[in-house]
Structure formats: C-alpha cells, structure tokens
CSV table of C-alpha atoms in Angstrom, one decimal:
chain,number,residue,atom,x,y,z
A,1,UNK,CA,0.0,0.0,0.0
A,2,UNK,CA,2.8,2.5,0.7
A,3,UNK,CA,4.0,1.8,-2.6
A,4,UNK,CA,1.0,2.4,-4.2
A,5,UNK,CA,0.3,5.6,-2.3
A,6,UNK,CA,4.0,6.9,-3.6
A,7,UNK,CA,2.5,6.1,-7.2
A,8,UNK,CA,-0.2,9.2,-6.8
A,9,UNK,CA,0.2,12.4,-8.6
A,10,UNK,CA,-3.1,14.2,-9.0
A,11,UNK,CA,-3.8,17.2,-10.9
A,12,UNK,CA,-6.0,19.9,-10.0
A,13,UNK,CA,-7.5,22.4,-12.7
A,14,UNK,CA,-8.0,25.9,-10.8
A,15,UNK,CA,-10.7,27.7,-11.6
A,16,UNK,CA,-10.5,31.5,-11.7
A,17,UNK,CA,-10.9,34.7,-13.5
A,18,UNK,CA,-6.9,35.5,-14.0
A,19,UNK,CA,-7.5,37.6,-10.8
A,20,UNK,CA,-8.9,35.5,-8.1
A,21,UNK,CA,-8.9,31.9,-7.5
A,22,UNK,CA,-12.7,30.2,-7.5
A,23,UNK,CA,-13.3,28.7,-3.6
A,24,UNK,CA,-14.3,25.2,-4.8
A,25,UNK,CA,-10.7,25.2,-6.3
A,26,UNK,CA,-9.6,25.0,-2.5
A,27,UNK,CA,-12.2,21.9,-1.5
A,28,UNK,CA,-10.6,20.3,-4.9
A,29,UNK,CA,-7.8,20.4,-3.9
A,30,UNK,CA,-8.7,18.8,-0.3
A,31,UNK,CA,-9.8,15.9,-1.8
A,32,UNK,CA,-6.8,15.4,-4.4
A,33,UNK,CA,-4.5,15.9,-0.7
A,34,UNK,CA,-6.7,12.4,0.1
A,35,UNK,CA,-5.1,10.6,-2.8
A,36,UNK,CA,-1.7,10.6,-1.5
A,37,UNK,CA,1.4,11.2,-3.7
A,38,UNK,CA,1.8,15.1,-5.3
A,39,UNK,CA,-0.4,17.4,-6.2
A,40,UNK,CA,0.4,19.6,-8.8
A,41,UNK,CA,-2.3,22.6,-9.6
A,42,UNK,CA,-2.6,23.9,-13.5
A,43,UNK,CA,-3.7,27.5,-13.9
A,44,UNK,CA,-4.2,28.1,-17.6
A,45,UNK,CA,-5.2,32.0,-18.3
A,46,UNK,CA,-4.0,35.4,-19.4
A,47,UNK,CA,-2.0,37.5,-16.8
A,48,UNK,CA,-3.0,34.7,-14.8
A,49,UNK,CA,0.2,35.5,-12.5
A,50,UNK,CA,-1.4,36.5,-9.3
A,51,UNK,CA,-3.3,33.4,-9.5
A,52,UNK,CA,-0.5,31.6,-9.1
A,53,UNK,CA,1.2,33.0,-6.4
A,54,UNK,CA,-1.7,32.4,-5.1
A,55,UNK,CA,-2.2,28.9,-5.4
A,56,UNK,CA,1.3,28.3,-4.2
A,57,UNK,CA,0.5,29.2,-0.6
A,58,UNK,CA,-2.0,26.9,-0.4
A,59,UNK,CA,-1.3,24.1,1.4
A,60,UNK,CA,-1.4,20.8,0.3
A,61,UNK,CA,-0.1,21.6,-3.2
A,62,UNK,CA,3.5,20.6,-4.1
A,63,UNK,CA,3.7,22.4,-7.8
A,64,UNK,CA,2.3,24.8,-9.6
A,65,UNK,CA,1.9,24.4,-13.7
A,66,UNK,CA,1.2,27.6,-15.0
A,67,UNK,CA,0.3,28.5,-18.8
A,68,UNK,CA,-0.6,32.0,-20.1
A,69,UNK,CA,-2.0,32.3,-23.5
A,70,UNK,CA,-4.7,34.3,-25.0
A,71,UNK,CA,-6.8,31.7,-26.1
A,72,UNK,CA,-7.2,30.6,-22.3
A,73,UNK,CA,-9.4,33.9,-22.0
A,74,UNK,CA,-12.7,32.8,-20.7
A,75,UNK,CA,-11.6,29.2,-19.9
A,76,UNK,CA,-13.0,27.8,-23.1
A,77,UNK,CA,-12.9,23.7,-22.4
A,78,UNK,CA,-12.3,23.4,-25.9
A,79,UNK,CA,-8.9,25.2,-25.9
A,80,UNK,CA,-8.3,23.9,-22.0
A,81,UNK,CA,-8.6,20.6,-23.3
A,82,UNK,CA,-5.6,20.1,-25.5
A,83,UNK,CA,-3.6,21.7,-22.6
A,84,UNK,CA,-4.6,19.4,-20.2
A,85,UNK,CA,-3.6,16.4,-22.6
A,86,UNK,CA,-0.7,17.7,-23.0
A,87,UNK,CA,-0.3,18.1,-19.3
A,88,UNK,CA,-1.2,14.8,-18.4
A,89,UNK,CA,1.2,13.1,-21.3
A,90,UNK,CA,4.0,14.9,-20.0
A,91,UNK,CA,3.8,14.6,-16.2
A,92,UNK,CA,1.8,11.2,-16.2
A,93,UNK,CA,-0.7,12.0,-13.5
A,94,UNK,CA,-2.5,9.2,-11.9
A,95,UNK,CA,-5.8,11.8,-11.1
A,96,UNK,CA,-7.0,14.8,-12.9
A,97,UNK,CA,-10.0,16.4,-10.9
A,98,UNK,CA,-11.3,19.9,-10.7
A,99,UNK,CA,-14.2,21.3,-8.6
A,100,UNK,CA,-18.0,20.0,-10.0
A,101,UNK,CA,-18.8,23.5,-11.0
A,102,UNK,CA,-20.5,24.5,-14.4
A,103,UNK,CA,-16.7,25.2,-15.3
A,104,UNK,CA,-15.4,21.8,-14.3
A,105,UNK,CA,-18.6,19.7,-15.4
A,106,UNK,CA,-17.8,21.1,-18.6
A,107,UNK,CA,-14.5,20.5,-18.9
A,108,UNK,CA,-13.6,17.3,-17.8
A,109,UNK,CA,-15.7,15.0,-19.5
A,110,UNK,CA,-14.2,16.0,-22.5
A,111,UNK,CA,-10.9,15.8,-21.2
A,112,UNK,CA,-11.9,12.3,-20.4
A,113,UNK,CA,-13.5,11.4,-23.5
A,114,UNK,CA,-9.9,12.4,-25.1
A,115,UNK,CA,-8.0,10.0,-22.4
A,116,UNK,CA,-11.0,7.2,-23.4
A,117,UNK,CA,-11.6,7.0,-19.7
A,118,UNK,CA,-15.0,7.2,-17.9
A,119,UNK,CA,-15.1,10.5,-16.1
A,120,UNK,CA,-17.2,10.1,-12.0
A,121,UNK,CA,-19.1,13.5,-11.4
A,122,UNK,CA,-19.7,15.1,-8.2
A,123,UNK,CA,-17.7,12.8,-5.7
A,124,UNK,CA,-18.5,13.6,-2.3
A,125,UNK,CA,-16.1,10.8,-0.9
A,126,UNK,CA,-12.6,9.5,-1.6
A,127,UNK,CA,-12.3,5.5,-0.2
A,128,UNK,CA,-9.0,4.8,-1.7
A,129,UNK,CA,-7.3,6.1,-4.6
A,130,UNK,CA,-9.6,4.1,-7.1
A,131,UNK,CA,-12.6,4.4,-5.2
A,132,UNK,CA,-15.0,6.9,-4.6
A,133,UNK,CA,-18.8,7.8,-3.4
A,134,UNK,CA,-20.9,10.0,-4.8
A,135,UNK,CA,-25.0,10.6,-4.6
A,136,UNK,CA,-27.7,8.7,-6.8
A,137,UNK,CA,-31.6,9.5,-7.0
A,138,UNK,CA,-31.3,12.8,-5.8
A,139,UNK,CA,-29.5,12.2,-3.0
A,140,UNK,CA,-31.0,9.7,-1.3
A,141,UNK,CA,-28.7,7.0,-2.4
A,142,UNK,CA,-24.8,6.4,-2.1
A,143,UNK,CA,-23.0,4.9,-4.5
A,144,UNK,CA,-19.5,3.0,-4.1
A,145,UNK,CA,-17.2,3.8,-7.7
A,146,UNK,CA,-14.4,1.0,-8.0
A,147,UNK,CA,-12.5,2.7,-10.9
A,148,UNK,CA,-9.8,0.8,-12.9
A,149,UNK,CA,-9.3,3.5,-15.6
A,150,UNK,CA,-5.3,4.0,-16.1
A,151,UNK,CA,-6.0,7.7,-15.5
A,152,UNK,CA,-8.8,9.1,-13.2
A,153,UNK,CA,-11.3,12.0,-14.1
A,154,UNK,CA,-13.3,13.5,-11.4
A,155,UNK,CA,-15.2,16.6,-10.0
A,156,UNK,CA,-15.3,17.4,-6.4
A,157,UNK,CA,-18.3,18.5,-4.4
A,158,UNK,CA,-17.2,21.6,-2.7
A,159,UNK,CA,-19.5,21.4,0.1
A,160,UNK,CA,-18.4,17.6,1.1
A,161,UNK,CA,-14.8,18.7,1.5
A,162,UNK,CA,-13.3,21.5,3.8
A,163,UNK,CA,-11.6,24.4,1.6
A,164,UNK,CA,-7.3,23.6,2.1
A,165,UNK,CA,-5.4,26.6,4.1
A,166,UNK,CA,-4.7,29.6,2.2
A,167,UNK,CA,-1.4,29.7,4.0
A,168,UNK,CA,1.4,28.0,5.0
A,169,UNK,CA,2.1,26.3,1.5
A,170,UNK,CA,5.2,26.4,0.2
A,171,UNK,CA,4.5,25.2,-3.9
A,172,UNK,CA,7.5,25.4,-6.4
A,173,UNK,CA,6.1,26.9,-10.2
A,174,UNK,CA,7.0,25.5,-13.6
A,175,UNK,CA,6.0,26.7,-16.8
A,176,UNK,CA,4.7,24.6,-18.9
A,177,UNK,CA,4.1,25.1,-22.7
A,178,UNK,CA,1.1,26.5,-24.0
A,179,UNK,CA,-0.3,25.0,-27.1
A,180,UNK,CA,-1.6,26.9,-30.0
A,181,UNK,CA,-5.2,28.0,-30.5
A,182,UNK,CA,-8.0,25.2,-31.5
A,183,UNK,CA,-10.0,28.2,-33.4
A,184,UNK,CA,-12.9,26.3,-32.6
A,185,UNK,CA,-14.5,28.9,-30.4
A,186,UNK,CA,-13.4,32.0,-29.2
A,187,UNK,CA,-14.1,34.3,-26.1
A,188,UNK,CA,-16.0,37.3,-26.7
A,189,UNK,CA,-17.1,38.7,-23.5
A,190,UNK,CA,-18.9,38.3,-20.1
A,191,UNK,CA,-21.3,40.5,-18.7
A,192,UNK,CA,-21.7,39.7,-15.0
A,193,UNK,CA,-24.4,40.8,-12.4
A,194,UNK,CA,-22.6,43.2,-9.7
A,195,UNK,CA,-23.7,42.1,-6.4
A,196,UNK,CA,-22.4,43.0,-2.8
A,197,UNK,CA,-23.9,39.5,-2.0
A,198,UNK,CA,-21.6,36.4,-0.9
A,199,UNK,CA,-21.6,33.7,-4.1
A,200,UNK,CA,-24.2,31.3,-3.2
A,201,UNK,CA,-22.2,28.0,-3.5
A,202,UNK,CA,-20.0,29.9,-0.2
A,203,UNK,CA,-22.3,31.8,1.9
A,204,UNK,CA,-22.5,30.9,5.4
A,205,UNK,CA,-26.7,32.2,5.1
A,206,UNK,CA,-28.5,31.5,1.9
A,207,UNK,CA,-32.0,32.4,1.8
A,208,UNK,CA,-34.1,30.9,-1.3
A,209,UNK,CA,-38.0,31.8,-2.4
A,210,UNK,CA,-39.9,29.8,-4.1
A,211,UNK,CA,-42.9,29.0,-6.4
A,212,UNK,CA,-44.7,30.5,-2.9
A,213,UNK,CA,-43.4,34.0,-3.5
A,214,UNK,CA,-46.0,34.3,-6.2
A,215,UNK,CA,-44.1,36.6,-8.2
A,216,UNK,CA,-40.5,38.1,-8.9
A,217,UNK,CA,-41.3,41.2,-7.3
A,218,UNK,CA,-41.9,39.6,-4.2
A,219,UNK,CA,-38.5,38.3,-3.9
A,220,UNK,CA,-37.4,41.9,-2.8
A,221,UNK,CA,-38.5,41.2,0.1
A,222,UNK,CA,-35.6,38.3,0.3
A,223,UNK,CA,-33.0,40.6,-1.0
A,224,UNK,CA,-34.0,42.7,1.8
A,225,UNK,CA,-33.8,39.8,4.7
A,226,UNK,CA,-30.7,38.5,2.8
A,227,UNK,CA,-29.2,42.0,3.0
A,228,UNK,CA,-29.4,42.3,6.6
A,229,UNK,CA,-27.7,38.7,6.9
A,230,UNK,CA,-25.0,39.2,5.0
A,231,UNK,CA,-26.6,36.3,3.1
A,232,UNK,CA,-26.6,34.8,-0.4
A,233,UNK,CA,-30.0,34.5,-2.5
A,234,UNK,CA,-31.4,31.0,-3.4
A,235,UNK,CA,-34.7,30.0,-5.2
A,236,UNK,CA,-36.2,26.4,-6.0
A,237,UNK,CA,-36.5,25.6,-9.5
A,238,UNK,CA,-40.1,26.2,-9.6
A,239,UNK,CA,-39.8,30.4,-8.8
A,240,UNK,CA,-36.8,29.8,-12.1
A,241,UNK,CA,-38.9,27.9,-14.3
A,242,UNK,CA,-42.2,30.7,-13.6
A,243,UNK,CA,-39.5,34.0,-14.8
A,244,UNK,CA,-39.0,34.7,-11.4
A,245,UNK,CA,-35.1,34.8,-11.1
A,246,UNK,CA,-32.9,34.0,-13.3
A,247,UNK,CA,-31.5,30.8,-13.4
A,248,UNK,CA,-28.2,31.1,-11.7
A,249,UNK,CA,-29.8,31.5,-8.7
A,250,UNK,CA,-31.0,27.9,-9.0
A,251,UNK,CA,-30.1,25.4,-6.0
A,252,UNK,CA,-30.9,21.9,-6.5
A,253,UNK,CA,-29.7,18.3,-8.0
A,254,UNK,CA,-29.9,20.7,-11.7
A,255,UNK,CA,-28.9,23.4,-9.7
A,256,UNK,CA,-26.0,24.8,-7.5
A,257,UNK,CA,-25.2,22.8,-4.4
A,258,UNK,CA,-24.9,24.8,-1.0
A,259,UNK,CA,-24.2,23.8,2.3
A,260,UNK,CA,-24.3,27.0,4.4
A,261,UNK,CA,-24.4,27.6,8.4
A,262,UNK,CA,-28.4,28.7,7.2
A,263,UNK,CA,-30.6,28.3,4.8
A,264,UNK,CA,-33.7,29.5,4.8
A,265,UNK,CA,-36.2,28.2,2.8
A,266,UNK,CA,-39.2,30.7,1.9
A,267,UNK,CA,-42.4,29.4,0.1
A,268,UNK,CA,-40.9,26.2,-1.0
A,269,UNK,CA,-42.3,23.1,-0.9
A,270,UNK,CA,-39.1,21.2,-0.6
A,271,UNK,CA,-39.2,18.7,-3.7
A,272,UNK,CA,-36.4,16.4,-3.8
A,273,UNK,CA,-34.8,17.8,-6.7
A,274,UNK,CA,-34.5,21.1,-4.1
A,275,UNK,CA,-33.5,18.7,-0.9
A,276,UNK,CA,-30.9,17.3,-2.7
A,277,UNK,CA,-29.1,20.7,-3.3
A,278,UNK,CA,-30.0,22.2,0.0
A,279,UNK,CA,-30.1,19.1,2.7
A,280,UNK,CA,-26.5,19.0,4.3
A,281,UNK,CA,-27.2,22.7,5.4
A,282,UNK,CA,-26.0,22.9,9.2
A,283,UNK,CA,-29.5,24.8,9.9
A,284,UNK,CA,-32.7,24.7,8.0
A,285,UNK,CA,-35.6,27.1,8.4
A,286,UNK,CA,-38.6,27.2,6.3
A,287,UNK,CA,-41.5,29.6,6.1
A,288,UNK,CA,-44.4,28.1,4.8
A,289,UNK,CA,-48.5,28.0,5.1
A,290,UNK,CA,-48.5,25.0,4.1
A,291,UNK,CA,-47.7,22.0,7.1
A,292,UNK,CA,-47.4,18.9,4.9
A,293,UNK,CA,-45.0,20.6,2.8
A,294,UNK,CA,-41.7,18.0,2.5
A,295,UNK,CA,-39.6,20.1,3.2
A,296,UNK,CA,-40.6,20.1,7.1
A,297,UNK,CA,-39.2,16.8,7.1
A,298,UNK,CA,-35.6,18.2,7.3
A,299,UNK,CA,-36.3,20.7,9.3
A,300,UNK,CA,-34.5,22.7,12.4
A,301,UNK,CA,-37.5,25.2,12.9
A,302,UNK,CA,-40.1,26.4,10.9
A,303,UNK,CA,-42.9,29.2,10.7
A,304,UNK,CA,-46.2,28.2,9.4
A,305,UNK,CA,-47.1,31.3,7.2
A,306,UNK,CA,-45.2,34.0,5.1
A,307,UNK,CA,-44.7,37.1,7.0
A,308,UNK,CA,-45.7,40.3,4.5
A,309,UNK,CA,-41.8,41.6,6.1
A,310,UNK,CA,-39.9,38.8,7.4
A,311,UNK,CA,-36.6,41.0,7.7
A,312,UNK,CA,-38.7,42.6,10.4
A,313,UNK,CA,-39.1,39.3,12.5
C-alpha cells in the first residue's frame, strides 16, 4: 500500500478569473491531498500571474503548472482541453479532478473522452485512490465507484470537503508550454451581475423563495432579509422555471449545491430535486402555510405562514 500511495500524482484544474482563485478550487484540492502522492495545480489563463502565487501558498499543493495564452481567455474547455492532454502526457498523472462547478462539469468529461476513460461526477467521498462515493436519485442513495481506468477523471463536491489553508504552503512553479489556439470557439465577453452579496455555493446564510413567493417582485422582500444577513439569494427551481429569477440563482440536484451555516427556505415546498441541493445545510428554516409541505421533514424550525416583512421578524 505504501508503494501504491507513492505512485499518486493528482492534478487539480483551478478555476479563476486571472485575478482570483474560484473557492471550490480550494475543496478540490482537499480531496486530491486524500489521494496521497503530489499534487500539482494547473492555472491556464491570461495574466494569470497573481493566481498563481496564489495557489502556491496553499497548502497541500507541491507544484504549480502555469500556462498564459490568449486563447485561455474565458476558460473555453475546448482550448483547455488540449492543454490538459498535454499536461497529463507529459507529467503522467495518476488523477486529474477539478471542482463539480459548471466550469469543471464542462470541462472534464471531455478531457476524459480524449484519455478514453469514464469521467465520476460530483464525488462527495474518496475511499481509496480508485474508489470513490458520490450521490444517486437525488440524493438519497450512495454509490460506491471502484475505478480501474489508467487515468482518473473526477469533480469534487465543494460542500463535502473543507476548503485547504490559504497559507502556509510552500509550492515550487514550472511553466509549462502552451499549445496553439484550437479556433474552434473563441471568447467574446462576459457580462456579469454586480452584487455586494456572498456567491451562493459559499455563503455561510443563503435564503431561497420559491414557487410561494408568487411573483419576482416579491423576492425583494428576500433581497432585503438576505441583506441584513449578510446572506446569499437562493430560489427552487419552480420560482426559475415561472420567470421569477434568473437561473443562476438555481439550487438543487440541476442546480448549484450549497451547504451553508443557514438556509432559509421561503415558500418552498421542498421537492427532492430542491433537498438534494439544500439538505447537508447545518440549519434549516422554512417559512411556509403549508404543514405537509416536505420540506418540514428536514427541518430545524419552521414558521407556518409567510410574513408580509420577514426582515422585520
């Protein structure tokens, strides 16, 4: 077993914006720490420098691979992907994983498909270093992965795995080469909503409306509650399928996965596609008229109607 354990070298893909590393990077890099052997972390981007110096403090990683090309703008998978090939054929990793984001759900699999390997998604659980656990049926199932693939693709759920120190680390950096542009897609732009708001995958408080609310506008009345929390905004699938929010907001099994100090669950009835994004939440508390709603079933404490101000309670 020691043998095999000196064998590991696991890859982490940061995510980031060539300014600040992506949180679920640092529970990513938790679970590749379980693996044993080195970790190396690759930060593909433009001007991606600050990243890295970043990332090398971080403990638990033992190299940094850095590669700085245009094309990286945006972190396209299609012009990640050869990168990562080339990557993987040079240093001969055992693991590749990144976090289960939309970024590394996207990615990955194709990397995968390119190593002819079968990828395991949103792996809350590392047995050994060719076994893992993740969810099934929404949740309410575990399921035991015995993986005998030469080369290991997986995404990490960031809420089953502490974020790694900050500080402390000590990682060397390499460069490594920077292949040419696919030209199969290029990055225009991104226009982002500005919020003072925490990101909702790593709030401590996230309160979420739901089909309930009756209407977008009522949702202000969230934003106002989540403002004086210091708290992210949620909703159920139902208030994003009826135009309330936009989908982003979205938390669920199709959704974003939280696991916040609170959540606060407002007019939702708690379907399991909503549990199984929402359930490992140290403290649940729902507003609700209705009492046979299932989401009582998971709850710490609960109010039986909507309050017209519910910051003011």
């Amino acid at each position: 077993m020691g043998f095999v354990h000196r064998c590991q070298s696991t890859l982490v893909v940061a995510e980031h914006n060539n300014e600040v590393l992506t949180p679920i990077t640092l529970n990513a890099i938790t679970a590749a720490s379980k693996l044993g052997g080195e970790v190396s972390c690759l930060v593909a981007g433009t001007n991606c420098a600050k990243v890295a110096e970043e990332i090398s403090k971080v403990q638990g990683i033992n190299k940094v691979l850095v590669a700085q090309h245009d094309s990286y703008k945006g972190g396209l998978p299609e012009e990640l992907t050869p990168l990562i090939l080339a990557t993987q054929k040079q240093f001969s990793f055992t693991h590749i994983c990144a976090g289960a984001s939309a970024f590394g759900k996207n990615l990955l699999p194709r990397v995968a498909a390119k190593l002819d390997v079968s990828p395991i998604s949103d792996i809350i659980e590392i047995k050994s270093p060719d076994t893992f656990v993740r969810t099934i049926y929404a949740g309410n199932a575990l399921s035991t992965v015995k993986c005998n693939e030469s080369v290991k693709v997986f995404t990490v759920r960031g809420t089953s795995f502490e974020a790694a120190a900050t500080d402390g680390g000590s990682a060397t950096s390499e460069t490594v080469d920077a292949s040419s542009s696919v030209g199969v897609s290029e990055w225009l732009e991104q226009n982002l909503t500005k919020s003072d708001r925490p990101e909702l995958t790593s709030a401590k408080v996230v309160v979420s409306g739901g089909r309930g609310l009756k209407s977008g506008d009522n949702f202000k009345l969230l934003y106002d509650l989540a403002d004086k929390l210091n708290a992210a905004v949620g909703a159920s699938r139902a208030a994003v399928d009826a135009g309330y929010v936009p989908n982003d907001m979205q938390v669920g099994q199709t959704g974003k996965i939280v696991a916040p100090e609170l959540y606060i669950a407002v007019g939702i009835s708690g379907a399991i596609q909503h549990l199984a994004g929402m359930k490992d939440s140290k403290t649940i508390v729902a507003i609700n008229k209705d009492p046979e709603a299932p989401i009582f079933k998971w709850l710490t404490m609960a109010w039986w109607r909507i309050f017209s101000r519910p910051s003011q309670r």
